[in-house]
Amino acid sequence: MKTILITGGAGFVGSALALELKAKHSDFTLFCLDNLKRRGSELNIPRLKRAGIEFIHGDIRNKEDFDGLPPIDLIIEASAEPSVLAGLNSTPDYLLNTNLVGTINCLNFALKNKSAFIFLSTSRIYPIKNLEKINYTEDNTRFTVSPIQTLLGVSEKGISENFPLNGSRSLYGTSKLTSELIIQEYQEFYGLRTVINRCGVLTGPWQMGKVDQGVVVLWAARHFWKKGLSYIGYGGTGKQVRDILHTKDLFRLVDWQIQNIDRINGDTFNVGGSNEVSLSLLELTLLCEKITGNTIPISSIAETRQADIPVYITDNSKISAISGWKPEIKPLQIMTEIFTWIGENEKDLESILK
Ligand SMILES: NC(=O)c1ccc[n+]([C@@H]2O[C@H](COP(=O)([O-])OP(=O)(O)OC[C@H]3O[C@@H](n4cnc5c(N)ncnc54)[C@H](O)[C@@H]3O)[C@@H](O)[C@H]2O)c1
């Protein structure tokens, strides 16, 4: 598995995986295909080039954009419209054409080459109403998942792969789940080797955080440039919780999966920071204040936003049992790295993050 195509390869996750893979395996040949739809992805092109990774300006919605690529051993599908709000107040065309039709184009290209296929899915495939049924307690700075639950697939460790899938989940989540189902068919009936990772919040340096996607970097950027923020929903106290996973921790897992693809072929895993690497917005604020020394105005909007959820923690038990992998990089280190990156690239990032 030495020739790898990463779609969305100039994006946050795609470029991070490409750079880490090349740094660890200098004999790998990597192609990063991206249409540069996401603002800031263009900043990754020189970084990829410097590392000896070929950038291809292409769009997964166009089958023709795969022509001209050499035989590929593995595709990592990391291109997407990744916003959970996409399509809610506008047409869902771009979302569906990229996250669903585009993924099918990637699958067909994989089939042609007999490439293995690793798909970056999302925790957002789990339905909103079911996530809202999770029992949690309200503590001083956060909501905490309770030990006693009524739904299958949730415990104090978080949400596992058995969590019920009936109900709506946002157009974003649906586009990813539909892709998952098609991937399973390609695996079963066409013999494609596939792995699906349902990721919780991913973060780290080089994430072009915005209000609807990449909240951790958005929070850091607002503290860095001393701009205001709001706690939105659940009473406006900022106690909603997510686990967060550094892309370096994700890389360690994907690297293991590449080496062990036959062992986990056809499998689906929840992948995230787990309880050990989780934060409420309020705790995120405290961390940002501690690192920067800046205190910014944060208003409260009690009303909950569409498609929002109070708490999401990944139960990594399945993937950890098979691979021994677990997240290692803790919130303080993640936030310190993000602030260092913003500080070092202030000029380039100002027009994107400020
Ligand atoms: N960041 C997270 O917290 C998170 C969590 C769970 C899952 N994911 C998944 O991980 C993957 C990567 O997300 P990300 O955070 O790096 O987002 P990102 O927006 O930084 O990267 C996605 C890249 O895809 C590119 N792209 C969009 N449409 C395209 C198209 N039609 N053709 C080619 N390229 C296209 C964008 O320009 C961008 O560079 C996505 O599949 C996303 O659903 C991300």
Coordinates of C-alpha atoms and ligand atoms in Angstrom, one line a residue:
M1 CA 0.0 0.0 0.0
K2 CA 2.4 2.6 -1.1
T3 CA 0.5 4.8 -3.6
I4 CA -2.2 6.7 -1.8
L5 CA -4.9 9.1 -3.0
I6 CA -6.4 11.4 -0.4
T7 CA -9.5 13.2 -1.6
G8 CA -10.1 16.5 0.2
G9 CA -6.3 16.3 0.5
A10 CA -5.8 20.1 1.0
G11 CA -8.4 20.2 3.7
F12 CA -7.8 20.1 7.4
V13 CA -7.9 16.3 8.0
G14 CA -6.7 15.2 4.5
S15 CA -3.6 17.4 4.5
A16 CA -2.7 16.4 8.1
L17 CA -3.0 12.7 7.2
A18 CA -1.0 13.2 4.0
L19 CA 1.8 15.1 5.8
E20 CA 2.1 12.6 8.7
L21 CA 2.0 9.6 6.3
K22 CA 4.8 11.1 4.1
A23 CA 6.9 12.0 7.2
K24 CA 6.6 8.4 8.5
H25 CA 6.8 6.6 5.2
S26 CA 9.1 8.4 2.9
D27 CA 8.7 5.7 0.3
F28 CA 4.9 6.3 -0.1
T29 CA 3.7 8.2 -3.1
L30 CA 0.8 10.5 -2.1
F31 CA -1.7 12.4 -4.3
C32 CA -3.9 15.0 -2.7
L33 CA -7.0 15.9 -4.8
D34 CA -9.1 18.9 -3.7
N35 CA -11.3 21.5 -5.4
L36 CA -10.3 24.1 -2.8
K37 CA -13.9 24.9 -1.9
R38 CA -13.0 25.4 1.7
R39 CA -11.4 28.8 2.4
G40 CA -7.9 28.3 3.7
S41 CA -7.3 24.9 2.1
E42 CA -5.1 26.8 -0.4
L43 CA -2.7 27.5 2.4
N44 CA -1.9 23.8 2.5
I45 CA -0.7 23.5 -1.1
P46 CA 2.8 24.8 -0.5
R47 CA 3.1 22.6 2.7
L48 CA 2.1 19.5 0.6
K49 CA 4.5 20.5 -2.1
R50 CA 7.4 21.0 0.3
A51 CA 6.8 17.5 1.6
G52 CA 7.0 16.0 -1.8
I53 CA 3.2 15.3 -2.1
E54 CA 1.5 16.0 -5.4
F55 CA -1.5 18.3 -5.3
I56 CA -4.2 17.7 -7.9
H57 CA -6.8 20.4 -8.4
G58 CA -9.9 18.3 -9.0
D59 CA -13.5 17.8 -7.9
I60 CA -14.8 14.4 -6.8
R61 CA -18.2 15.3 -8.4
N62 CA -16.5 15.0 -11.8
K63 CA -15.5 11.4 -12.7
E64 CA -13.2 12.9 -15.4
D65 CA -11.0 14.5 -12.6
F66 CA -9.8 11.0 -11.6
D67 CA -8.5 10.3 -15.2
G68 CA -4.8 10.6 -15.5
L69 CA -4.1 9.3 -12.0
P70 CA -1.8 6.3 -11.8
P71 CA -3.0 3.0 -10.3
I72 CA -3.7 3.7 -6.6
D73 CA -3.4 1.2 -3.7
L74 CA -5.5 3.1 -1.2
I75 CA -8.0 5.9 -1.3
I76 CA -8.6 7.9 1.9
E77 CA -11.9 9.8 1.3
A78 CA -11.6 13.0 3.3
S79 CA -13.4 15.5 1.0
A80 CA -16.7 16.8 2.1
E81 CA -19.0 19.7 2.7
P82 CA -18.5 19.0 6.5
S83 CA -21.0 21.5 8.0
V84 CA -23.9 20.1 10.0
L85 CA -25.8 23.2 9.0
A86 CA -25.3 22.7 5.3
G87 CA -28.5 22.5 3.3
L88 CA -30.7 23.4 6.3
N89 CA -31.4 27.0 5.1
S90 CA -30.2 26.6 1.5
T91 CA -30.3 24.1 -1.3
P92 CA -28.6 20.7 -0.3
D93 CA -27.3 20.3 -3.9
Y94 CA -23.6 20.8 -3.2
L95 CA -23.7 18.8 0.0
L96 CA -25.4 15.8 -1.7
N97 CA -23.4 16.0 -4.9
T98 CA -20.1 16.0 -3.0
N99 CA -20.8 13.9 0.1
L100 CA -22.9 11.3 -1.7
V101 CA -22.4 11.3 -5.5
G102 CA -18.8 12.3 -5.1
T103 CA -18.1 9.5 -2.7
I104 CA -19.6 7.1 -5.2
N105 CA -17.3 8.4 -7.9
C106 CA -14.4 7.8 -5.5
L107 CA -15.7 4.2 -4.9
N108 CA -15.9 3.6 -8.6
F109 CA -12.4 4.8 -9.1
A110 CA -11.3 2.5 -6.2
L111 CA -13.1 -0.4 -7.9
K112 CA -11.3 0.2 -11.2
N113 CA -7.9 0.1 -9.4
K114 CA -8.9 -2.5 -6.8
S115 CA -7.7 0.1 -4.2
A116 CA -8.6 -0.2 -0.5
F117 CA -10.9 2.5 0.8
I118 CA -10.8 4.3 4.1
F119 CA -13.8 6.6 4.6
L120 CA -14.0 9.5 7.1
S121 CA -17.5 9.4 8.4
T122 CA -19.0 11.2 11.3
S123 CA -20.7 10.9 14.7
R124 CA -23.4 12.9 13.0
I125 CA -24.8 9.8 11.4
Y126 CA -26.5 9.1 14.8
P127 CA -30.0 10.6 14.9
I128 CA -30.5 13.9 16.8
K129 CA -33.6 12.8 18.7
N130 CA -31.8 9.7 20.0
L131 CA -28.8 11.7 21.1
E132 CA -31.2 14.0 22.9
K133 CA -32.5 11.0 24.8
I134 CA -29.1 10.4 26.4
N135 CA -29.3 10.8 30.2
Y136 CA -26.9 13.3 31.5
T137 CA -26.3 15.2 34.7
E138 CA -25.5 19.0 34.9
D139 CA -22.3 19.5 36.8
N140 CA -20.5 22.8 37.6
T141 CA -18.8 23.3 34.2
R142 CA -20.3 20.6 31.9
F143 CA -23.0 18.0 31.1
T144 CA -21.8 14.4 32.0
V145 CA -23.2 11.3 30.5
S146 CA -25.0 9.2 33.2
P147 CA -24.2 5.6 34.0
I148 CA -27.9 4.7 33.7
Q149 CA -29.3 4.9 30.2
T150 CA -32.4 3.6 28.4
L151 CA -31.1 3.4 24.9
L152 CA -28.8 0.7 23.5
G153 CA -25.2 1.7 22.6
V154 CA -24.7 4.4 25.2
S155 CA -23.0 4.2 28.6
E156 CA -20.9 6.4 30.7
K157 CA -18.1 5.6 28.2
G158 CA -20.1 7.4 25.5
I159 CA -21.7 6.4 22.3
S160 CA -20.8 3.0 20.7
E161 CA -21.5 1.7 17.2
N162 CA -24.7 0.0 18.5
F163 CA -26.5 3.3 19.0
P164 CA -29.9 3.2 17.3
L165 CA -30.0 4.7 13.8
N166 CA -33.7 5.4 13.3
G167 CA -34.6 9.0 13.0
S168 CA -33.4 12.1 11.2
R169 CA -29.8 13.4 11.7
S170 CA -29.3 16.5 9.5
L171 CA -28.7 16.4 5.8
Y172 CA -24.9 16.3 6.4
G173 CA -25.3 13.2 8.7
T174 CA -27.6 11.6 6.2
S175 CA -25.3 12.2 3.3
K176 CA -22.5 10.5 5.2
L177 CA -24.7 7.5 6.4
T178 CA -25.9 7.0 2.9
S179 CA -22.3 6.8 1.7
E180 CA -21.6 4.3 4.5
L181 CA -24.4 2.1 3.2
I182 CA -23.2 2.2 -0.3
I183 CA -19.6 1.5 0.8
Q184 CA -20.9 -1.6 2.6
E185 CA -22.5 -2.8 -0.7
Y186 CA -19.3 -2.3 -2.6
Q187 CA -17.4 -4.2 0.1
E188 CA -19.9 -7.1 0.1
F189 CA -20.8 -7.4 -3.5
Y190 CA -17.8 -6.0 -5.4
G191 CA -15.1 -7.2 -3.0
L192 CA -13.7 -3.7 -2.2
R193 CA -11.6 -3.6 1.0
T194 CA -13.1 -0.9 3.1
V195 CA -13.0 0.7 6.6
I196 CA -15.3 3.3 7.9
N197 CA -14.3 5.7 10.8
R198 CA -17.2 7.6 12.4
C199 CA -15.3 10.5 13.9
G200 CA -16.3 12.8 16.7
V201 CA -14.9 16.4 16.7
L202 CA -11.4 16.5 15.1
T203 CA -9.2 19.4 15.7
G204 CA -5.6 20.8 15.8
P205 CA -3.5 23.3 14.0
W206 CA -4.4 24.1 10.3
Q207 CA -8.2 23.7 10.9
M208 CA -9.9 26.7 9.3
G209 CA -12.5 26.9 12.1
K210 CA -15.8 28.7 11.4
V211 CA -19.1 29.1 13.2
D212 CA -20.7 26.0 11.7
Q213 CA -17.6 23.8 11.5
G214 CA -14.4 23.7 13.5
V215 CA -15.6 25.3 16.8
V216 CA -12.4 24.6 18.7
V217 CA -10.3 26.7 16.4
L218 CA -13.0 29.3 16.1
W219 CA -13.0 29.6 19.9
A220 CA -9.2 29.9 19.9
A221 CA -9.2 32.5 17.1
R222 CA -11.8 34.7 18.9
H223 CA -9.6 34.7 22.0
F224 CA -6.5 35.4 20.0
W225 CA -8.0 38.4 18.2
K226 CA -10.1 39.4 21.2
K227 CA -13.4 39.1 19.5
G228 CA -16.7 38.1 21.1
L229 CA -18.5 34.7 21.2
S230 CA -21.8 33.3 22.3
Y231 CA -22.9 30.2 24.3
I232 CA -25.8 29.1 22.1
G233 CA -28.5 26.7 23.3
Y234 CA -29.2 24.6 26.4
G235 CA -29.8 27.6 28.5
G236 CA -26.8 29.5 27.2
T237 CA -24.4 28.3 29.9
G238 CA -21.8 26.7 27.7
K239 CA -22.1 23.3 29.3
Q240 CA -22.5 21.3 26.1
V241 CA -19.7 18.7 25.7
R242 CA -17.8 17.2 22.9
D243 CA -14.8 14.9 22.8
I244 CA -12.0 16.2 20.6
L245 CA -9.3 14.3 18.8
H246 CA -6.0 15.7 17.5
T247 CA -5.3 14.8 13.9
K248 CA -2.0 13.3 15.0
D249 CA -3.9 10.8 17.1
L250 CA -6.2 10.1 14.2
F251 CA -3.1 9.6 12.0
R252 CA -1.7 6.9 14.4
L253 CA -5.0 5.0 14.0
V254 CA -5.2 5.4 10.2
D255 CA -1.6 4.3 9.8
W256 CA -2.4 1.2 11.8
Q257 CA -5.5 0.6 9.7
I258 CA -3.4 0.8 6.5
Q259 CA -1.1 -1.9 7.8
N260 CA -4.0 -4.0 9.0
I261 CA -6.6 -3.5 6.4
D262 CA -7.3 -7.2 5.7
R263 CA -8.0 -7.7 9.4
I264 CA -10.6 -4.9 9.7
N265 CA -12.0 -5.1 6.1
G266 CA -15.7 -4.2 6.1
D267 CA -15.7 -2.8 9.6
T268 CA -17.1 0.4 11.0
F269 CA -15.6 2.1 14.1
N270 CA -16.5 5.0 16.3
V271 CA -13.3 7.1 16.7
G272 CA -12.9 10.1 19.0
G273 CA -11.2 11.7 21.9
S274 CA -13.4 9.8 24.4
N275 CA -14.1 11.0 28.0
E276 CA -10.4 11.5 28.6
V277 CA -10.1 14.2 25.9
S278 CA -13.4 16.1 26.1
L279 CA -14.4 19.6 26.9
S280 CA -17.5 21.8 27.4
L281 CA -17.5 25.2 25.8
L282 CA -17.1 26.7 29.2
E283 CA -14.0 24.6 29.9
L284 CA -12.7 25.5 26.5
T285 CA -13.1 29.2 27.4
L286 CA -11.2 28.7 30.6
L287 CA -8.4 26.9 28.7
C288 CA -8.2 29.7 26.1
E289 CA -8.0 32.3 28.9
K290 CA -5.3 30.4 30.7
I291 CA -3.1 30.1 27.6
T292 CA -3.6 33.6 26.1
G293 CA -4.4 35.7 29.3
N294 CA -7.2 37.2 27.2
T295 CA -10.8 37.4 28.5
I296 CA -13.4 38.2 25.8
P297 CA -17.1 39.0 26.0
I298 CA -19.3 35.8 25.7
S299 CA -23.0 36.4 25.5
S300 CA -25.7 33.8 26.3
I301 CA -28.4 32.7 23.9
A302 CA -30.7 30.3 25.7
E303 CA -32.4 29.0 22.6
T304 CA -30.9 25.8 21.1
R305 CA -29.8 25.9 17.4
Q306 CA -31.2 23.5 14.8
A307 CA -29.3 20.1 14.7
D308 CA -27.4 20.9 17.9
I309 CA -27.0 18.2 20.7
P310 CA -26.1 18.6 24.4
V311 CA -23.3 16.0 24.6
Y312 CA -21.3 13.7 22.4
I313 CA -18.6 11.4 23.8
T314 CA -17.1 8.6 21.6
D315 CA -16.9 5.1 23.1
N316 CA -13.7 3.9 21.4
S317 CA -13.9 0.4 23.0
K318 CA -14.3 -1.5 19.7
I319 CA -11.4 0.0 17.9
S320 CA -9.2 0.1 21.0
A321 CA -9.8 -3.6 21.6
I322 CA -8.8 -4.6 18.1
S323 CA -5.9 -2.2 17.6
G324 CA -4.7 -1.1 21.1
W325 CA -5.1 2.5 19.9
K326 CA -6.3 5.2 22.2
P327 CA -6.1 9.0 22.0
E328 CA -3.1 10.5 23.7
I329 CA -3.0 14.3 23.1
K330 CA -4.9 16.1 25.9
P331 CA -6.9 19.4 25.6
L332 CA -4.1 21.6 27.0
Q333 CA -1.6 20.4 24.5
I334 CA -4.1 20.7 21.6
M335 CA -5.0 24.2 22.5
T336 CA -1.4 25.3 23.1
E337 CA -0.5 23.9 19.6
I338 CA -3.5 25.7 18.0
F339 CA -2.5 29.1 19.6
T340 CA 1.2 28.6 18.6
W341 CA 0.1 27.9 15.0
I342 CA -2.2 31.0 14.9
G343 CA 0.6 33.2 16.3
E344 CA 3.1 31.9 13.8
N345 CA 0.7 32.3 10.8
E346 CA -1.2 35.4 12.0
K347 CA -0.9 37.3 8.7
D348 CA -2.2 34.4 6.5
L349 CA -4.9 33.4 8.9
E350 CA -6.3 36.9 9.7
S351 CA -8.6 37.1 6.7
I352 CA -9.9 33.5 7.3
L353 CA -10.2 33.1 11.0
K354 CA -10.5 36.6 12.4
Ligands
LIG1 N1 -13.4 18.1 11.3 C1 -14.2 17.4 12.0 O1 -14.4 17.6 13.2 C2 -14.8 16.1 11.4 C3 -15.5 15.3 12.3 C4 -16.0 14.1 11.7 C5 -15.8 13.8 10.4 N2 -15.1 14.6 9.6 C6 -15.0 14.3 8.2 O2 -13.6 14.4 7.9 C7 -13.5 14.8 6.5 C8 -12.6 15.9 6.4 O3 -13.1 17.1 7.1 P1 -12.3 18.3 7.4 O4 -12.6 18.7 8.8 O5 -10.9 18.1 6.9 O6 -13.0 19.4 6.4 P2 -12.3 20.5 5.4 O7 -13.4 21.3 4.9 O8 -11.2 21.1 6.1 O9 -11.7 19.5 4.3 C9 -12.5 19.0 3.3 C10 -11.8 19.3 2.0 O10 -12.6 18.8 0.9 C11 -12.6 19.7 -0.2 N3 -13.8 19.5 -1.0 C12 -15.0 19.9 -0.8 N4 -15.8 19.6 -1.8 C13 -15.0 18.9 -2.7 C14 -15.3 18.3 -3.9 N5 -16.5 18.3 -4.5 N6 -14.2 17.8 -4.6 C15 -13.0 17.8 -4.0 N7 -12.7 18.4 -2.9 C16 -13.7 18.9 -2.2 C17 -12.5 21.1 0.5 O11 -12.0 22.1 -0.3 C18 -11.7 20.8 1.7 O12 -10.3 21.1 1.4 C19 -14.9 15.0 6.0 O13 -15.3 13.9 5.3 C20 -15.7 15.2 7.2 O14 -17.0 14.8 7.0 C21 -14.6 15.8 10.1

